[in-house]
PDB file of C-alpha atoms in Angstrom:
ATOM      1  CA  MET A   1     103.784-139.125 -88.372  1.00  0.00           C
ATOM      2  CA  ASN A   2     106.650-141.200 -88.881  1.00  0.00           C
ATOM      3  CA  SER A   3     105.730-142.699 -92.201  1.00  0.00           C
ATOM      4  CA  TYR A   4     105.589-139.065 -93.516  1.00  0.00           C
ATOM      5  CA  GLU A   5     108.609-136.848 -94.661  1.00  0.00           C
ATOM      6  CA  ALA A   6     106.528-133.722 -95.591  1.00  0.00           C
ATOM      7  CA  VAL A   7     103.789-131.803 -93.660  1.00  0.00           C
ATOM      8  CA  MET A   8     101.377-129.944 -95.226  1.00  0.00           C
ATOM      9  CA  ARG A   9      99.387-127.009 -93.687  1.00  0.00           C
ATOM     10  CA  ILE A  10      96.353-125.515 -95.410  1.00  0.00           C
ATOM     11  CA  ASP A  11      93.345-123.319 -93.831  1.00  0.00           C
ATOM     12  CA  THR A  12      90.074-124.536 -93.693  1.00  0.00           C
ATOM     13  CA  ASP A  13      89.101-121.989 -96.255  1.00  0.00           C
ATOM     14  CA  SER A  14      91.305-122.940 -98.704  1.00  0.00           C
ATOM     15  CA  CYS A  15      91.217-125.675-101.619  1.00  0.00           C
ATOM     16  CA  PHE A  16      92.880-127.261-104.465  1.00  0.00           C
ATOM     17  CA  LEU A  17      90.731-126.756-107.813  1.00  0.00           C
ATOM     18  CA  GLU A  18      93.082-128.599-110.134  1.00  0.00           C
ATOM     19  CA  PRO A  19      96.030-131.107-109.742  1.00  0.00           C
ATOM     20  CA  ASN A  20      99.460-129.954-108.629  1.00  0.00           C
ATOM     21  CA  GLU A  21     102.286-131.569-110.276  1.00  0.00           C
ATOM     22  CA  TYR A  22     104.208-132.133-107.007  1.00  0.00           C
ATOM     23  CA  LEU A  23     101.676-132.614-104.290  1.00  0.00           C
ATOM     24  CA  PRO A  24     101.080-134.470-102.188  1.00  0.00           C
ATOM     25  CA  HIS A  25     104.575-135.961-102.606  1.00  0.00           C
ATOM     26  CA  PHE A  26     106.621-133.044-102.368  1.00  0.00           C
ATOM     27  CA  MET A  27     108.608-134.491-105.059  1.00  0.00           C
ATOM     28  CA  HIS A  28     111.206-131.450-105.144  1.00  0.00           C
ATOM     29  CA  ASP A  29     113.570-133.254-102.933  1.00  0.00           C
ATOM     30  CA  HIS A  30     115.867-130.220-102.554  1.00  0.00           C
ATOM     31  CA  LEU A  31     112.969-128.235-100.950  1.00  0.00           C
ATOM     32  CA  ASN A  32     112.434-127.672 -97.268  1.00  0.00           C
ATOM     33  CA  TYR A  33     109.749-125.288 -97.130  1.00  0.00           C
ATOM     34  CA  HIS A  34     107.101-123.907 -99.573  1.00  0.00           C
ATOM     35  CA  SER A  35     104.721-121.034 -98.876  1.00  0.00           C
ATOM     36  CA  GLN A  36     103.698-118.066-100.727  1.00  0.00           C
ATOM     37  CA  TYR A  37     105.389-114.507-100.471  1.00  0.00           C
ATOM     38  CA  VAL A  38     102.698-111.952 -99.559  1.00  0.00           C
ATOM     39  CA  GLY A  39     104.290-108.673 -98.747  1.00  0.00           C
ATOM     40  CA  VAL A  40     105.159-106.786 -95.535  1.00  0.00           C
ATOM     41  CA  GLU A  41     103.423-106.425 -92.448  1.00  0.00           C
ATOM     42  CA  PRO A  42     100.654-103.680 -92.687  1.00  0.00           C
ATOM     43  CA  GLU A  43     100.666-100.697 -90.300  1.00  0.00           C
ATOM     44  CA  GLU A  44      97.812-102.301 -88.270  1.00  0.00           C
ATOM     45  CA  GLY A  45     100.135-105.474 -87.516  1.00  0.00           C
ATOM     46  CA  ARG A  46     103.303-103.613 -86.580  1.00  0.00           C
ATOM     47  CA  GLU A  47     102.717-103.702 -82.797  1.00  0.00           C
ATOM     48  CA  TYR A  48     103.096-107.668 -83.382  1.00  0.00           C
ATOM     49  CA  LEU A  49     106.795-106.942 -84.591  1.00  0.00           C
ATOM     50  CA  ILE A  50     107.844-105.551 -81.354  1.00  0.00           C
ATOM     51  CA  GLY A  51     111.756-106.786 -80.745  1.00  0.00           C
ATOM     52  CA  LEU A  52     111.343-109.356 -83.592  1.00  0.00           C
ATOM     53  CA  TYR A  53     114.372-108.168 -85.871  1.00  0.00           C
ATOM     54  CA  ASP A  54     116.707-107.164 -83.076  1.00  0.00           C
ATOM     55  CA  PHE A  55     115.711-110.536 -81.649  1.00  0.00           C
ATOM     56  CA  ALA A  56     116.816-112.450 -84.831  1.00  0.00           C
ATOM     57  CA  VAL A  57     119.788-110.822 -85.281  1.00  0.00           C
ATOM     58  CA  GLU A  58     120.976-111.539 -81.752  1.00  0.00           C
ATOM     59  CA  TYR A  59     119.985-115.009 -82.137  1.00  0.00           C
ATOM     60  CA  MET A  60     122.191-115.445 -85.214  1.00  0.00           C
ATOM     61  CA  SER A  61     125.175-113.490 -83.449  1.00  0.00           C
ATOM     62  CA  ARG A  62     124.790-115.685 -80.495  1.00  0.00           C
ATOM     63  CA  VAL A  63     124.557-119.056 -82.177  1.00  0.00           C
ATOM     64  CA  LYS A  64     127.491-118.014 -84.878  1.00  0.00           C
ATOM     65  CA  LYS A  65     124.885-118.258 -87.613  1.00  0.00           C
ATOM     66  CA  THR A  66     124.842-116.363 -91.000  1.00  0.00           C
ATOM     67  CA  PRO A  67     121.551-116.266 -93.030  1.00  0.00           C
ATOM     68  CA  GLY A  68     121.227-119.380 -95.601  1.00  0.00           C
ATOM     69  CA  ASN A  69     119.012-117.382 -97.811  1.00  0.00           C
ATOM     70  CA  VAL A  70     120.978-113.926 -98.322  1.00  0.00           C
ATOM     71  CA  MET A  71     118.327-112.877-100.574  1.00  0.00           C
ATOM     72  CA  LEU A  72     115.376-113.125 -98.263  1.00  0.00           C
ATOM     73  CA  TRP A  73     117.835-111.813 -95.563  1.00  0.00           C
ATOM     74  CA  HIS A  74     118.609-108.907 -97.620  1.00  0.00           C
ATOM     75  CA  PHE A  75     114.939-108.115 -98.005  1.00  0.00           C
ATOM     76  CA  ILE A  76     114.243-108.418 -94.349  1.00  0.00           C
ATOM     77  CA  ASP A  77     116.943-106.068 -93.216  1.00  0.00           C
ATOM     78  CA  THR A  78     116.383-103.519 -96.056  1.00  0.00           C
ATOM     79  CA  THR A  79     112.597-103.443 -95.175  1.00  0.00           C
ATOM     80  CA  TRP A  80     113.135-103.317 -91.460  1.00  0.00           C
ATOM     81  CA  LYS A  81     115.682-100.342 -91.902  1.00  0.00           C
ATOM     82  CA  ALA A  82     113.617 -98.325 -94.316  1.00  0.00           C
ATOM     83  CA  GLN A  83     110.045 -98.975 -93.257  1.00  0.00           C
ATOM     84  CA  LYS A  84     110.150-100.441 -89.448  1.00  0.00           C
ATOM     85  CA  THR A  85     108.079-103.561 -90.812  1.00  0.00           C
ATOM     86  CA  LEU A  86     109.058-107.067 -91.902  1.00  0.00           C
ATOM     87  CA  PRO A  87     108.127-109.228 -94.872  1.00  0.00           C
ATOM     88  CA  LEU A  88     105.881-112.294 -94.418  1.00  0.00           C
ATOM     89  CA  PHE A  89     104.599-115.323 -96.064  1.00  0.00           C
ATOM     90  CA  ARG A  90     100.941-116.364 -96.575  1.00  0.00           C
ATOM     91  CA  THR A  91     100.789-119.007 -94.149  1.00  0.00           C
ATOM     92  CA  ASN A  92      97.368-120.240 -95.172  1.00  0.00           C
ATOM     93  CA  PHE A  93      99.450-122.998 -97.095  1.00  0.00           C
ATOM     94  CA  GLU A  94     102.950-124.165 -96.417  1.00  0.00           C
ATOM     95  CA  ILE A  95     104.760-127.372 -96.813  1.00  0.00           C
ATOM     96  CA  SER A  96     107.852-128.242 -94.494  1.00  0.00           C
ATOM     97  CA  ARG A  97     110.001-131.119 -94.710  1.00  0.00           C
ATOM     98  CA  LYS A  98     109.995-132.889 -91.383  1.00  0.00           C
ATOM     99  CA  SER A  99     113.480-133.531 -91.465  1.00  0.00           C
ATOM    100  CA  TYR A 100     114.095-129.875 -91.933  1.00  0.00           C
ATOM    101  CA  MET A 101     111.699-128.940 -88.872  1.00  0.00           C
ATOM    102  CA  LEU A 102     113.691-131.304 -86.755  1.00  0.00           C
ATOM    103  CA  ARG A 103     116.896-130.238 -87.362  1.00  0.00           C
ATOM    104  CA  ASP A 104     118.640-129.247 -84.242  1.00  0.00           C
ATOM    105  CA  ASP A 105     119.357-125.881 -85.147  1.00  0.00           C
ATOM    106  CA  VAL A 106     115.557-125.025 -86.358  1.00  0.00           C
ATOM    107  CA  VAL A 107     114.430-126.847 -83.247  1.00  0.00           C
ATOM    108  CA  LYS A 108     116.679-124.446 -81.266  1.00  0.00           C
ATOM    109  CA  TRP A 109     115.203-121.476 -83.002  1.00  0.00           C
ATOM    110  CA  HIS A 110     111.712-122.490 -82.313  1.00  0.00           C
ATOM    111  CA  ALA A 111     112.569-123.097 -78.584  1.00  0.00           C
ATOM    112  CA  ALA A 112     113.957-119.547 -78.605  1.00  0.00           C
ATOM    113  CA  LEU A 113     111.146-118.117 -79.996  1.00  0.00           C
ATOM    114  CA  THR A 114     108.806-119.507 -77.218  1.00  0.00           C
ATOM    115  CA  GLU A 115     111.190-120.471 -74.325  1.00  0.00           C
ATOM    116  CA  GLU A 116     113.552-117.649 -73.958  1.00  0.00           C
ATOM    117  CA  GLU A 117     113.478-114.048 -73.013  1.00  0.00           C
ATOM    118  CA  PRO A 118     111.721-112.116 -74.506  1.00  0.00           C
ATOM    119  CA  PHE A 119     109.177-114.895 -74.975  1.00  0.00           C
ATOM    120  CA  GLY A 120     108.071-112.929 -78.095  1.00  0.00           C
ATOM    121  CA  LEU A 121     105.505-115.286 -79.440  1.00  0.00           C
ATOM    122  CA  LEU A 122     103.903-115.101 -76.207  1.00  0.00           C
ATOM    123  CA  ARG A 123     104.456-111.755 -74.795  1.00  0.00           C
ATOM    124  CA  TYR A 124     104.377-109.907 -78.319  1.00  0.00           C
ATOM    125  CA  ARG A 125     102.307-112.205 -80.360  1.00  0.00           C
ATOM    126  CA  TRP A 126     104.865-112.460 -83.001  1.00  0.00           C
ATOM    127  CA  GLY A 127     103.190-114.103 -85.860  1.00  0.00           C
ATOM    128  CA  ASP A 128     103.675-117.339 -87.852  1.00  0.00           C
ATOM    129  CA  ALA A 129     103.723-115.557 -90.961  1.00  0.00           C
ATOM    130  CA  VAL A 130     106.481-113.186 -90.243  1.00  0.00           C
ATOM    131  CA  THR A 131     108.613-115.706 -87.895  1.00  0.00           C
ATOM    132  CA  ARG A 132     108.389-118.429 -90.906  1.00  0.00           C
ATOM    133  CA  TYR A 133     109.868-115.894 -93.193  1.00  0.00           C
ATOM    134  CA  LEU A 134     112.648-115.241 -90.725  1.00  0.00           C
ATOM    135  CA  GLU A 135     113.258-118.882 -90.357  1.00  0.00           C
ATOM    136  CA  ALA A 136     113.389-119.519 -94.121  1.00  0.00           C
ATOM    137  CA  ALA A 137     116.074-116.728 -94.467  1.00  0.00           C
ATOM    138  CA  ILE A 138     117.963-117.888 -91.750  1.00  0.00           C
ATOM    139  CA  PHE A 139     117.977-121.674 -92.119  1.00  0.00           C
ATOM    140  CA  CYS A 140     117.230-122.407 -95.775  1.00  0.00           C
ATOM    141  CA  THR A 141     119.125-121.737 -99.059  1.00  0.00           C
ATOM    142  CA  ASP A 142     117.532-120.283-101.874  1.00  0.00           C
ATOM    143  CA  GLU A 143     117.471-123.619-103.646  1.00  0.00           C
ATOM    144  CA  GLU A 144     115.609-125.246-100.731  1.00  0.00           C
ATOM    145  CA  THR A 145     112.709-122.567-100.487  1.00  0.00           C
ATOM    146  CA  LEU A 146     109.979-122.123-102.772  1.00  0.00           C
ATOM    147  CA  THR A 147     107.971-119.053-102.643  1.00  0.00           C
ATOM    148  CA  ILE A 148     105.369-119.112-105.476  1.00  0.00           C
ATOM    149  CA  HIS A 149     101.542-119.621-105.706  1.00  0.00           C
ATOM    150  CA  PRO A 150     101.019-123.338-105.662  1.00  0.00           C
ATOM    151  CA  ALA A 151      99.247-124.653-108.993  1.00  0.00           C
ATOM    152  CA  GLY A 152      95.724-125.302-108.181  1.00  0.00           C
ATOM    153  CA  TYR A 153      95.405-123.591-104.916  1.00  0.00           C
ATOM    154  CA  ASN A 154      92.859-121.448-103.798  1.00  0.00           C
ATOM    155  CA  HIS A 155      92.173-119.525-100.777  1.00  0.00           C
ATOM    156  CA  LYS A 156      88.664-118.214 -99.768  1.00  0.00           C
ATOM    157  CA  ARG A 157      87.304-117.286-103.146  1.00  0.00           C
ATOM    158  CA  GLY A 158      86.745-120.162-105.324  1.00  0.00           C
ATOM    159  CA  CYS A 159      86.500-122.969-102.430  1.00  0.00           C
ATOM    160  CA  SER A 160      82.786-123.443-102.205  1.00  0.00           C
ATOM    161  CA  ALA A 161      81.794-127.237-101.704  1.00  0.00           C
ATOM    162  CA  GLU A 162      80.079-127.104-105.021  1.00  0.00           C
ATOM    163  CA  LEU A 163      83.508-125.786-107.067  1.00  0.00           C
ATOM    164  CA  VAL A 164      85.481-128.448-105.114  1.00  0.00           C
ATOM    165  CA  ASP A 165      83.233-131.242-105.910  1.00  0.00           C
ATOM    166  CA  GLU A 166      83.298-130.358-109.734  1.00  0.00           C
ATOM    167  CA  ALA A 167      86.882-130.061-109.649  1.00  0.00           C
ATOM    168  CA  LEU A 168      87.044-133.851-107.853  1.00  0.00           C
ATOM    169  CA  GLN A 169      84.802-135.025-110.355  1.00  0.00           C
ATOM    170  CA  LYS A 170      86.380-133.262-113.126  1.00  0.00           C
ATOM    171  CA  TYR A 171      89.887-135.014-112.451  1.00  0.00           C
ATOM    172  CA  GLY A 172      88.418-138.362-111.611  1.00  0.00           C
ATOM    173  CA  ILE A 173      89.415-138.203-108.037  1.00  0.00           C
ATOM    174  CA  VAL A 174      85.658-139.243-107.099  1.00  0.00           C
TER     175      VAL A 174
END
């Protein structure tokens, strides 16, 4: 991984059916994280939020950190106080800059999620979609976070082998 600066995660039931202007080079050099905002954790998923909001608030207080992305954090705070749920990203597609994920403050956050009480990722099954949203709010600025649907990207529908093959041929990739 030494030769790469960006890491893309894409589900096995996802695909690109047309070129994307900045992939695979992640040319927007000011970005640290790209995913898609989806909404909030639905009622049936709220059992996996036990203690997460309080953990994040207490963590920021303990390490003397204020949210880097005030807009995302405001949405987290408002959503939690009004509905007792949290916003999330669609993590079937995400790109993270390696230098961002290896930053000392981000590494410590990841360690706190798994290696410190309350061991929320393990004990309460805090999910990646919610913790990534919190992470972006805490550690990225608005300018470093892209939360739109990536051009050409499809998830599930439209990702048949035939359609992907057609797209590869259409754009001269194969």
